[in-house]
């Protein structure tokens, strides 16, 4: 048609016929002002530029096999209007050039360093690589870090993780697409390494969600566009610690599967072409776009309020605002400890090597290098042959050698090291003065030290599956939208998720496995752990604050059991059995102790016979050889069930018979002191632990009497374990409040922050002009919640000015920016924002928090208040003897949007708990999947209500009842970099 502007598409056919290009070119043609001329591969590759079609405007960009220099010659010859300049595209092939260009234009880039090698693996003077960091020209980069090739077209990006997985930081990548310097479209993307599974549509393409850019990020997009003279350009944006960085520039890129973007791109390209070649034609966008004149209006989509079996809303007016869960770790191996005094020079030198040569300082060995050094020393010290029995001193030597063999076996277990599973402490005990070499002065030198090896307590393959399955259950039942709701919230950054873990390896790995199930992730747990889980040892570890009270409780418990006396039932009654002292202790506890000792000896003798053959084989192996029995074992914490080991009659996991015997022999020795005729009731939980583990994982060994031992140990443990945290209700409350004080304080802060954010959103919505959509995203770019301080009834100002100093990652300030763009994402409720806080910990914190919830109303300050929990729930908890692996307590906060903002009923709390995998390994259910028992997995019990149905526990009452036992906000430390790899020393 005469007068049309000719647009040349001079790109490889693979790009011409890609879905985004087809969609945009069809829209340009629909305007009726352009003629599209596609050059084709044959013309581009084989014909001289003089014979290429003549056009007014040119779309040309590099892709694999594209002759960029030839396109430059054509542009110089015909001088068409270029959407993207050609010369600058050469810069995009070299990431060094890209970063230099970005810095020149003031665009923020991540901290980086360059390593140039002539050949792979070339040694460089300026490059140092250690276990947990790399150093370039003295600039240290702690793992995890990313390594990218210089070649911009090579996308083999490597992420290096540290030796031990202990925390980390979530990184949010955005893909940003510009169409001219004034337009930027951003999408949230998932990295298979960081995020796990990448959602795909029926065509196999990655599903992405549009997100909002901050004003700063929009300016960055403009600068990138100008810096490289590329009107259409894609680049990777990294949001980290409240700042944004450009970490890669890709050149010409189109958004996939976004009709809104296709519309915008076509309109903007039309505007460019008209202004360049036909300025007399108006570039105003018509009221109805040409390709939409016959288009049907699509039905609205979005999240629904369809609930799960445990959601109890008071109608459609309620919205879920917050989910807080305190969760115990999954199934683990028994925890073990070996203590021995060492005088060997090799071990004393090792202690000095790792404590900086200070003779009176103890040393902790955790890293692979340190443990390998210890193993080498131990192998050299373990005698090849056992001495015969003789004098007392010879007996002591034999016991010392036995312990060294146990240390060696533990260090060889699993075939590799991990400091989150094995830890060694060397503490000097005796010193002598020795003369310094070539000097007259003397110096101290240790001659004896105490070695303490802690091992075991490893999350089993069953524990991983339990944690992952519980995460999946939470995804499908704790959030609106029947499973897809949480993923939708998370993908569009309306899900504010933080996962905290104690320092223990089993707890960290449980948290990572849970996150894998919760977010439907794939792949190994280490990347998930590093990117999603933060350690907080001070909040989720340790019993030091309550050690005195717990010692008192254990002493009283020991007195009750060993004397045959019965616990006093003061305060208790048939109507209120949970108020009695010593609840759960069997009346026949004293009579059960001799039988417990007898059965423990019986099992130990059988394991000793099983270990004998293995022991003899070991004596025939040279000290330098690795134990072949342990070579066969899988790595610690393996993810799959080892059928071959079971079929071979070996113990499950990576434990050999020698270590299994050491475990049972220690229990036998510690449980009853024959010389003093004294029982140690603190060993009862350990006997029960070992029984349960072997019944579940080593049933194929057919240990006679193990079933009966388990039943006796369970009767005693059901009474001992809960009462170690307090004999009577008031003592339980005191101990619980000391152990869980920091955790309770953090939970109250989480709830208050959520309430303040919800109120701020509601106030802002009420003040907005309902007819104006142009301001719909304005609040997204502001720290809006900081602008609306409110006062609670007690007069405290609940502005997040103080709260921000509590949540170590500045929850409220930064994460409100990571939201989707509601105009594009077809989400019905763009203002729905759910906060999730998951706290993974051990048995002590679960018992402690539960005791505070049960008995908080007994405090003098709350006299006359009813319990937070219903009588029915208190009755069930009284009958609940064990909070087993994967037991949990969940607090969910709902907002009733039809109630006035100042009404206490606006926010209510729903409390539920689960006993975890509280099933006897002797019990088999008909409805249970056979594979569960075959794979050593006990199912997790479903959640139980802690309130009556339709009862309402307001947030206001919850705060009032728990505040006396929680750490106040002002006692929390000021905000820092999130704890994890980036908080462990050095300039990271």
PDB file of N, CA and C in Angstrom, residues 174-246:
ATOM      1  N   UNK A 174      14.758 -10.206  39.238  1.00  0.00           N
ATOM      2  CA  UNK A 174      13.732  -9.689  38.343  1.00  0.00           C
ATOM      3  C   UNK A 174      14.287  -9.702  36.925  1.00  0.00           C
ATOM      4  N   UNK A 175      13.467  -9.986  35.984  1.00  0.00           N
ATOM      5  CA  UNK A 175      13.836  -9.773  34.592  1.00  0.00           C
ATOM      6  C   UNK A 175      13.122  -8.496  34.174  1.00  0.00           C
ATOM      7  N   UNK A 176      13.873  -7.514  33.693  1.00  0.00           N
ATOM      8  CA  UNK A 176      13.286  -6.235  33.301  1.00  0.00           C
ATOM      9  C   UNK A 176      13.456  -6.060  31.798  1.00  0.00           C
ATOM     10  N   UNK A 177      12.392  -5.618  31.144  1.00  0.00           N
ATOM     11  CA  UNK A 177      12.403  -5.424  29.690  1.00  0.00           C
ATOM     12  C   UNK A 177      12.063  -3.964  29.407  1.00  0.00           C
ATOM     13  N   UNK A 178      12.923  -3.305  28.637  1.00  0.00           N
ATOM     14  CA  UNK A 178      12.635  -1.921  28.272  1.00  0.00           C
ATOM     15  C   UNK A 178      12.178  -1.862  26.824  1.00  0.00           C
ATOM     16  N   UNK A 179      11.303  -0.911  26.551  1.00  0.00           N
ATOM     17  CA  UNK A 179      10.932  -0.561  25.177  1.00  0.00           C
ATOM     18  C   UNK A 179      11.028   0.963  25.127  1.00  0.00           C
ATOM     19  N   UNK A 180      12.223   1.430  24.831  1.00  0.00           N
ATOM     20  CA  UNK A 180      12.484   2.859  24.922  1.00  0.00           C
ATOM     21  C   UNK A 180      12.851   3.214  26.352  1.00  0.00           C
ATOM     22  N   UNK A 181      13.472   4.369  26.533  1.00  0.00           N
ATOM     23  CA  UNK A 181      13.975   4.747  27.856  1.00  0.00           C
ATOM     24  C   UNK A 181      12.902   5.063  28.890  1.00  0.00           C
ATOM     25  N   UNK A 182      11.666   5.246  28.472  1.00  0.00           N
ATOM     26  CA  UNK A 182      10.626   5.624  29.429  1.00  0.00           C
ATOM     27  C   UNK A 182       9.699   4.473  29.815  1.00  0.00           C
ATOM     28  N   UNK A 183       9.941   3.288  29.298  1.00  0.00           N
ATOM     29  CA  UNK A 183       9.026   2.171  29.574  1.00  0.00           C
ATOM     30  C   UNK A 183       9.822   0.968  30.064  1.00  0.00           C
ATOM     31  N   UNK A 184       9.408   0.389  31.144  1.00  0.00           N
ATOM     32  CA  UNK A 184      10.050  -0.831  31.649  1.00  0.00           C
ATOM     33  C   UNK A 184       8.973  -1.766  32.183  1.00  0.00           C
ATOM     34  N   UNK A 185       9.086  -3.025  31.823  1.00  0.00           N
ATOM     35  CA  UNK A 185       8.171  -4.066  32.291  1.00  0.00           C
ATOM     36  C   UNK A 185       9.007  -5.064  33.075  1.00  0.00           C
ATOM     37  N   UNK A 186       8.592  -5.379  34.277  1.00  0.00           N
ATOM     38  CA  UNK A 186       9.383  -6.297  35.107  1.00  0.00           C
ATOM     39  C   UNK A 186       8.599  -7.557  35.405  1.00  0.00           C
ATOM     40  N   UNK A 187       9.319  -8.650  35.478  1.00  0.00           N
ATOM     41  CA  UNK A 187       8.699  -9.924  35.806  1.00  0.00           C
ATOM     42  C   UNK A 187       9.496 -10.629  36.887  1.00  0.00           C
ATOM     43  N   UNK A 188       8.769 -11.324  37.779  1.00  0.00           N
ATOM     44  CA  UNK A 188       9.423 -12.203  38.750  1.00  0.00           C
ATOM     45  C   UNK A 188       9.731 -13.512  38.064  1.00  0.00           C
ATOM     46  N   UNK A 189      10.955 -13.984  38.243  1.00  0.00           N
ATOM     47  CA  UNK A 189      11.350 -15.257  37.638  1.00  0.00           C
ATOM     48  C   UNK A 189      11.856 -16.187  38.713  1.00  0.00           C
ATOM     49  N   UNK A 190      11.813 -17.461  38.443  1.00  0.00           N
ATOM     50  CA  UNK A 190      12.355 -18.453  39.361  1.00  0.00           C
ATOM     51  C   UNK A 190      13.630 -19.043  38.799  1.00  0.00           C
ATOM     52  N   UNK A 191      14.657 -19.088  39.627  1.00  0.00           N
ATOM     53  CA  UNK A 191      15.875 -19.800  39.246  1.00  0.00           C
ATOM     54  C   UNK A 191      15.775 -21.224  39.735  1.00  0.00           C
ATOM     55  N   UNK A 192      16.012 -22.219  38.884  1.00  0.00           N
ATOM     56  CA  UNK A 192      15.938 -23.609  39.342  1.00  0.00           C
ATOM     57  C   UNK A 192      16.907 -23.903  40.478  1.00  0.00           C
ATOM     58  N   UNK A 193      18.008 -23.129  40.569  1.00  0.00           N
ATOM     59  CA  UNK A 193      18.971 -23.372  41.643  1.00  0.00           C
ATOM     60  C   UNK A 193      18.483 -22.762  42.946  1.00  0.00           C
ATOM     61  N   UNK A 194      17.990 -21.526  42.885  1.00  0.00           N
ATOM     62  CA  UNK A 194      17.598 -20.824  44.097  1.00  0.00           C
ATOM     63  C   UNK A 194      16.167 -21.158  44.498  1.00  0.00           C
ATOM     64  N   UNK A 195      15.257 -21.182  43.548  1.00  0.00           N
ATOM     65  CA  UNK A 195      13.841 -21.361  43.856  1.00  0.00           C
ATOM     66  C   UNK A 195      13.345 -22.782  43.686  1.00  0.00           C
ATOM     67  N   UNK A 196      14.125 -23.646  43.026  1.00  0.00           N
ATOM     68  CA  UNK A 196      13.667 -25.017  42.844  1.00  0.00           C
ATOM     69  C   UNK A 196      12.895 -25.173  41.560  1.00  0.00           C
ATOM     70  N   UNK A 197      11.675 -25.674  41.669  1.00  0.00           N
ATOM     71  CA  UNK A 197      10.892 -25.969  40.473  1.00  0.00           C
ATOM     72  C   UNK A 197      10.506 -24.684  39.752  1.00  0.00           C
ATOM     73  N   UNK A 198      10.582 -24.697  38.457  1.00  0.00           N
ATOM     74  CA  UNK A 198      10.140 -23.572  37.629  1.00  0.00           C
ATOM     75  C   UNK A 198       8.791 -23.951  37.043  1.00  0.00           C
ATOM     76  N   UNK A 199       7.767 -23.190  37.381  1.00  0.00           N
ATOM     77  CA  UNK A 199       6.431 -23.497  36.881  1.00  0.00           C
ATOM     78  C   UNK A 199       6.385 -23.260  35.370  1.00  0.00           C
ATOM     79  N   UNK A 200       5.735 -24.169  34.654  1.00  0.00           N
ATOM     80  CA  UNK A 200       5.660 -24.037  33.199  1.00  0.00           C
ATOM     81  C   UNK A 200       4.215 -24.177  32.738  1.00  0.00           C
ATOM     82  N   UNK A 201       3.944 -23.529  31.602  1.00  0.00           N
ATOM     83  CA  UNK A 201       2.601 -23.601  31.048  1.00  0.00           C
ATOM     84  C   UNK A 201       2.472 -24.837  30.163  1.00  0.00           C
ATOM     85  N   UNK A 202       1.294 -25.076  29.553  1.00  0.00           N
ATOM     86  CA  UNK A 202       1.138 -26.286  28.724  1.00  0.00           C
ATOM     87  C   UNK A 202       2.114 -26.363  27.556  1.00  0.00           C
ATOM     88  N   UNK A 203       2.670 -25.214  27.143  1.00  0.00           N
ATOM     89  CA  UNK A 203       3.648 -25.233  26.053  1.00  0.00           C
ATOM     90  C   UNK A 203       5.070 -25.477  26.552  1.00  0.00           C
ATOM     91  N   UNK A 204       5.221 -25.667  27.859  1.00  0.00           N
ATOM     92  CA  UNK A 204       6.545 -25.906  28.406  1.00  0.00           C
ATOM     93  C   UNK A 204       7.325 -24.652  28.707  1.00  0.00           C
ATOM     94  N   UNK A 205       6.698 -23.491  28.575  1.00  0.00           N
ATOM     95  CA  UNK A 205       7.392 -22.229  28.817  1.00  0.00           C
ATOM     96  C   UNK A 205       7.299 -21.867  30.308  1.00  0.00           C
ATOM     97  N   UNK A 206       8.323 -21.164  30.775  1.00  0.00           N
ATOM     98  CA  UNK A 206       8.339 -20.755  32.172  1.00  0.00           C
ATOM     99  C   UNK A 206       7.206 -19.769  32.458  1.00  0.00           C
ATOM    100  N   UNK A 207       6.514 -19.999  33.584  1.00  0.00           N
ATOM    101  CA  UNK A 207       5.460 -19.088  34.011  1.00  0.00           C
ATOM    102  C   UNK A 207       6.095 -17.971  34.829  1.00  0.00           C
ATOM    103  N   UNK A 208       5.844 -16.726  34.449  1.00  0.00           N
ATOM    104  CA  UNK A 208       6.405 -15.586  35.162  1.00  0.00           C
ATOM    105  C   UNK A 208       5.271 -14.660  35.575  1.00  0.00           C
ATOM    106  N   UNK A 209       5.535 -13.836  36.585  1.00  0.00           N
ATOM    107  CA  UNK A 209       4.517 -12.930  37.080  1.00  0.00           C
ATOM    108  C   UNK A 209       5.031 -11.494  37.054  1.00  0.00           C
ATOM    109  N   UNK A 210       4.217 -10.553  36.528  1.00  0.00           N
ATOM    110  CA  UNK A 210       4.646  -9.154  36.520  1.00  0.00           C
ATOM    111  C   UNK A 210       4.759  -8.622  37.945  1.00  0.00           C
ATOM    112  N   UNK A 211       5.768  -7.806  38.186  1.00  0.00           N
ATOM    113  CA  UNK A 211       5.936  -7.188  39.495  1.00  0.00           C
ATOM    114  C   UNK A 211       6.175  -5.692  39.311  1.00  0.00           C
ATOM    115  N   UNK A 212       6.012  -4.963  40.384  1.00  0.00           N
ATOM    116  CA  UNK A 212       6.197  -3.518  40.336  1.00  0.00           C
ATOM    117  C   UNK A 212       7.656  -3.156  40.530  1.00  0.00           C
ATOM    118  N   UNK A 213       8.121  -2.184  39.770  1.00  0.00           N
ATOM    119  CA  UNK A 213       9.446  -1.621  39.978  1.00  0.00           C
ATOM    120  C   UNK A 213       9.325  -0.384  40.849  1.00  0.00           C
ATOM    121  N   UNK A 214      10.324  -0.173  41.683  1.00  0.00           N
ATOM    122  CA  UNK A 214      10.364   1.057  42.472  1.00  0.00           C
ATOM    123  C   UNK A 214      10.784   2.194  41.548  1.00  0.00           C
ATOM    124  N   UNK A 215      10.586   3.455  41.950  1.00  0.00           N
ATOM    125  CA  UNK A 215      11.044   4.580  41.125  1.00  0.00           C
ATOM    126  C   UNK A 215      12.536   4.505  40.814  1.00  0.00           C
ATOM    127  N   UNK A 216      13.329   4.073  41.798  1.00  0.00           N
ATOM    128  CA  UNK A 216      14.773   3.937  41.564  1.00  0.00           C
ATOM    129  C   UNK A 216      15.052   2.912  40.479  1.00  0.00           C
ATOM    130  N   UNK A 217      14.337   1.805  40.524  1.00  0.00           N
ATOM    131  CA  UNK A 217      14.545   0.751  39.533  1.00  0.00           C
ATOM    132  C   UNK A 217      14.091   1.192  38.143  1.00  0.00           C
ATOM    133  N   UNK A 218      13.071   2.003  38.098  1.00  0.00           N
ATOM    134  CA  UNK A 218      12.634   2.532  36.799  1.00  0.00           C
ATOM    135  C   UNK A 218      13.706   3.443  36.208  1.00  0.00           C
ATOM    136  N   UNK A 219      14.365   4.222  37.064  1.00  0.00           N
ATOM    137  CA  UNK A 219      15.448   5.077  36.596  1.00  0.00           C
ATOM    138  C   UNK A 219      16.634   4.229  36.130  1.00  0.00           C
ATOM    139  N   UNK A 220      16.891   3.133  36.866  1.00  0.00           N
ATOM    140  CA  UNK A 220      17.960   2.215  36.450  1.00  0.00           C
ATOM    141  C   UNK A 220      17.659   1.663  35.066  1.00  0.00           C
ATOM    142  N   UNK A 221      16.415   1.271  34.825  1.00  0.00           N
ATOM    143  CA  UNK A 221      16.022   0.741  33.514  1.00  0.00           C
ATOM    144  C   UNK A 221      16.279   1.763  32.415  1.00  0.00           C
ATOM    145  N   UNK A 222      15.967   3.010  32.705  1.00  0.00           N
ATOM    146  CA  UNK A 222      16.188   4.077  31.722  1.00  0.00           C
ATOM    147  C   UNK A 222      17.687   4.233  31.421  1.00  0.00           C
ATOM    148  N   UNK A 223      18.514   4.196  32.483  1.00  0.00           N
ATOM    149  CA  UNK A 223      19.953   4.365  32.304  1.00  0.00           C
ATOM    150  C   UNK A 223      20.559   3.206  31.512  1.00  0.00           C
ATOM    151  N   UNK A 224      20.083   1.983  31.763  1.00  0.00           N
ATOM    152  CA  UNK A 224      20.592   0.825  31.011  1.00  0.00           C
ATOM    153  C   UNK A 224      20.266   0.977  29.539  1.00  0.00           C
ATOM    154  N   UNK A 225      19.052   1.410  29.278  1.00  0.00           N
ATOM    155  CA  UNK A 225      18.593   1.589  27.902  1.00  0.00           C
ATOM    156  C   UNK A 225      19.471   2.609  27.165  1.00  0.00           C
ATOM    157  N   UNK A 226      19.789   3.696  27.850  1.00  0.00           N
ATOM    158  CA  UNK A 226      20.601   4.751  27.235  1.00  0.00           C
ATOM    159  C   UNK A 226      22.066   4.333  27.131  1.00  0.00           C
ATOM    160  N   UNK A 227      22.572   3.682  28.177  1.00  0.00           N
ATOM    161  CA  UNK A 227      23.995   3.313  28.212  1.00  0.00           C
ATOM    162  C   UNK A 227      24.381   2.439  27.033  1.00  0.00           C
ATOM    163  N   UNK A 228      23.499   1.535  26.636  1.00  0.00           N
ATOM    164  CA  UNK A 228      23.829   0.600  25.554  1.00  0.00           C
ATOM    165  C   UNK A 228      23.126   0.948  24.241  1.00  0.00           C
ATOM    166  N   UNK A 229      22.409   2.090  24.215  1.00  0.00           N
ATOM    167  CA  UNK A 229      21.696   2.535  23.012  1.00  0.00           C
ATOM    168  C   UNK A 229      20.784   1.433  22.472  1.00  0.00           C
ATOM    169  N   UNK A 230      20.118   0.760  23.392  1.00  0.00           N
ATOM    170  CA  UNK A 230      19.212  -0.328  23.022  1.00  0.00           C
ATOM    171  C   UNK A 230      17.804   0.019  23.510  1.00  0.00           C
ATOM    172  N   UNK A 231      16.935   0.397  22.589  1.00  0.00           N
ATOM    173  CA  UNK A 231      15.570   0.750  22.990  1.00  0.00           C
ATOM    174  C   UNK A 231      14.819  -0.454  23.543  1.00  0.00           C
ATOM    175  N   UNK A 232      14.992  -1.585  22.890  1.00  0.00           N
ATOM    176  CA  UNK A 232      14.394  -2.826  23.381  1.00  0.00           C
ATOM    177  C   UNK A 232      15.523  -3.630  24.017  1.00  0.00           C
ATOM    178  N   UNK A 233      15.427  -3.821  25.323  1.00  0.00           N
ATOM    179  CA  UNK A 233      16.557  -4.429  26.039  1.00  0.00           C
ATOM    180  C   UNK A 233      16.065  -5.154  27.282  1.00  0.00           C
ATOM    181  N   UNK A 234      16.631  -6.313  27.543  1.00  0.00           N
ATOM    182  CA  UNK A 234      16.330  -7.045  28.766  1.00  0.00           C
ATOM    183  C   UNK A 234      17.555  -7.074  29.657  1.00  0.00           C
ATOM    184  N   UNK A 235      17.337  -6.968  30.960  1.00  0.00           N
ATOM    185  CA  UNK A 235      18.463  -7.082  31.882  1.00  0.00           C
ATOM    186  C   UNK A 235      17.977  -7.706  33.187  1.00  0.00           C
ATOM    187  N   UNK A 236      18.928  -8.252  33.928  1.00  0.00           N
ATOM    188  CA  UNK A 236      18.615  -8.929  35.195  1.00  0.00           C
ATOM    189  C   UNK A 236      18.852  -7.975  36.349  1.00  0.00           C
ATOM    190  N   UNK A 237      17.845  -7.860  37.181  1.00  0.00           N
ATOM    191  CA  UNK A 237      17.901  -6.965  38.324  1.00  0.00           C
ATOM    192  C   UNK A 237      17.883  -7.800  39.600  1.00  0.00           C
ATOM    193  N   UNK A 238      18.797  -7.525  40.483  1.00  0.00           N
ATOM    194  CA  UNK A 238      18.890  -8.236  41.762  1.00  0.00           C
ATOM    195  C   UNK A 238      18.503  -7.295  42.881  1.00  0.00           C
ATOM    196  N   UNK A 239      17.517  -7.717  43.679  1.00  0.00           N
ATOM    197  CA  UNK A 239      17.156  -6.954  44.864  1.00  0.00           C
ATOM    198  C   UNK A 239      17.782  -7.631  46.074  1.00  0.00           C
ATOM    199  N   UNK A 240      18.524  -6.880  46.855  1.00  0.00           N
ATOM    200  CA  UNK A 240      19.251  -7.476  47.969  1.00  0.00           C
ATOM    201  C   UNK A 240      19.444  -6.422  49.054  1.00  0.00           C
ATOM    202  N   UNK A 241      18.967  -6.739  50.261  1.00  0.00           N
ATOM    203  CA  UNK A 241      19.151  -5.847  51.395  1.00  0.00           C
ATOM    204  C   UNK A 241      18.664  -4.433  51.118  1.00  0.00           C
ATOM    205  N   UNK A 242      17.517  -4.331  50.472  1.00  0.00           N
ATOM    206  CA  UNK A 242      16.906  -3.032  50.259  1.00  0.00           C
ATOM    207  C   UNK A 242      17.473  -2.234  49.100  1.00  0.00           C
ATOM    208  N   UNK A 243      18.472  -2.772  48.396  1.00  0.00           N
ATOM    209  CA  UNK A 243      19.056  -2.076  47.244  1.00  0.00           C
ATOM    210  C   UNK A 243      18.872  -2.924  46.000  1.00  0.00           C
ATOM    211  N   UNK A 244      19.010  -2.279  44.843  1.00  0.00           N
ATOM    212  CA  UNK A 244      18.841  -2.978  43.568  1.00  0.00           C
ATOM    213  C   UNK A 244      20.106  -2.847  42.740  1.00  0.00           C
ATOM    214  N   UNK A 245      20.474  -3.951  42.090  1.00  0.00           N
ATOM    215  CA  UNK A 245      21.688  -3.996  41.288  1.00  0.00           C
ATOM    216  C   UNK A 245      21.393  -4.642  39.947  1.00  0.00           C
ATOM    217  N   UNK A 246      22.092  -4.186  38.914  1.00  0.00           N
ATOM    218  CA  UNK A 246      22.007  -4.836  37.610  1.00  0.00           C
ATOM    219  C   UNK A 246      23.119  -5.873  37.545  1.00  0.00           C
TER     220      UNK A 246
END
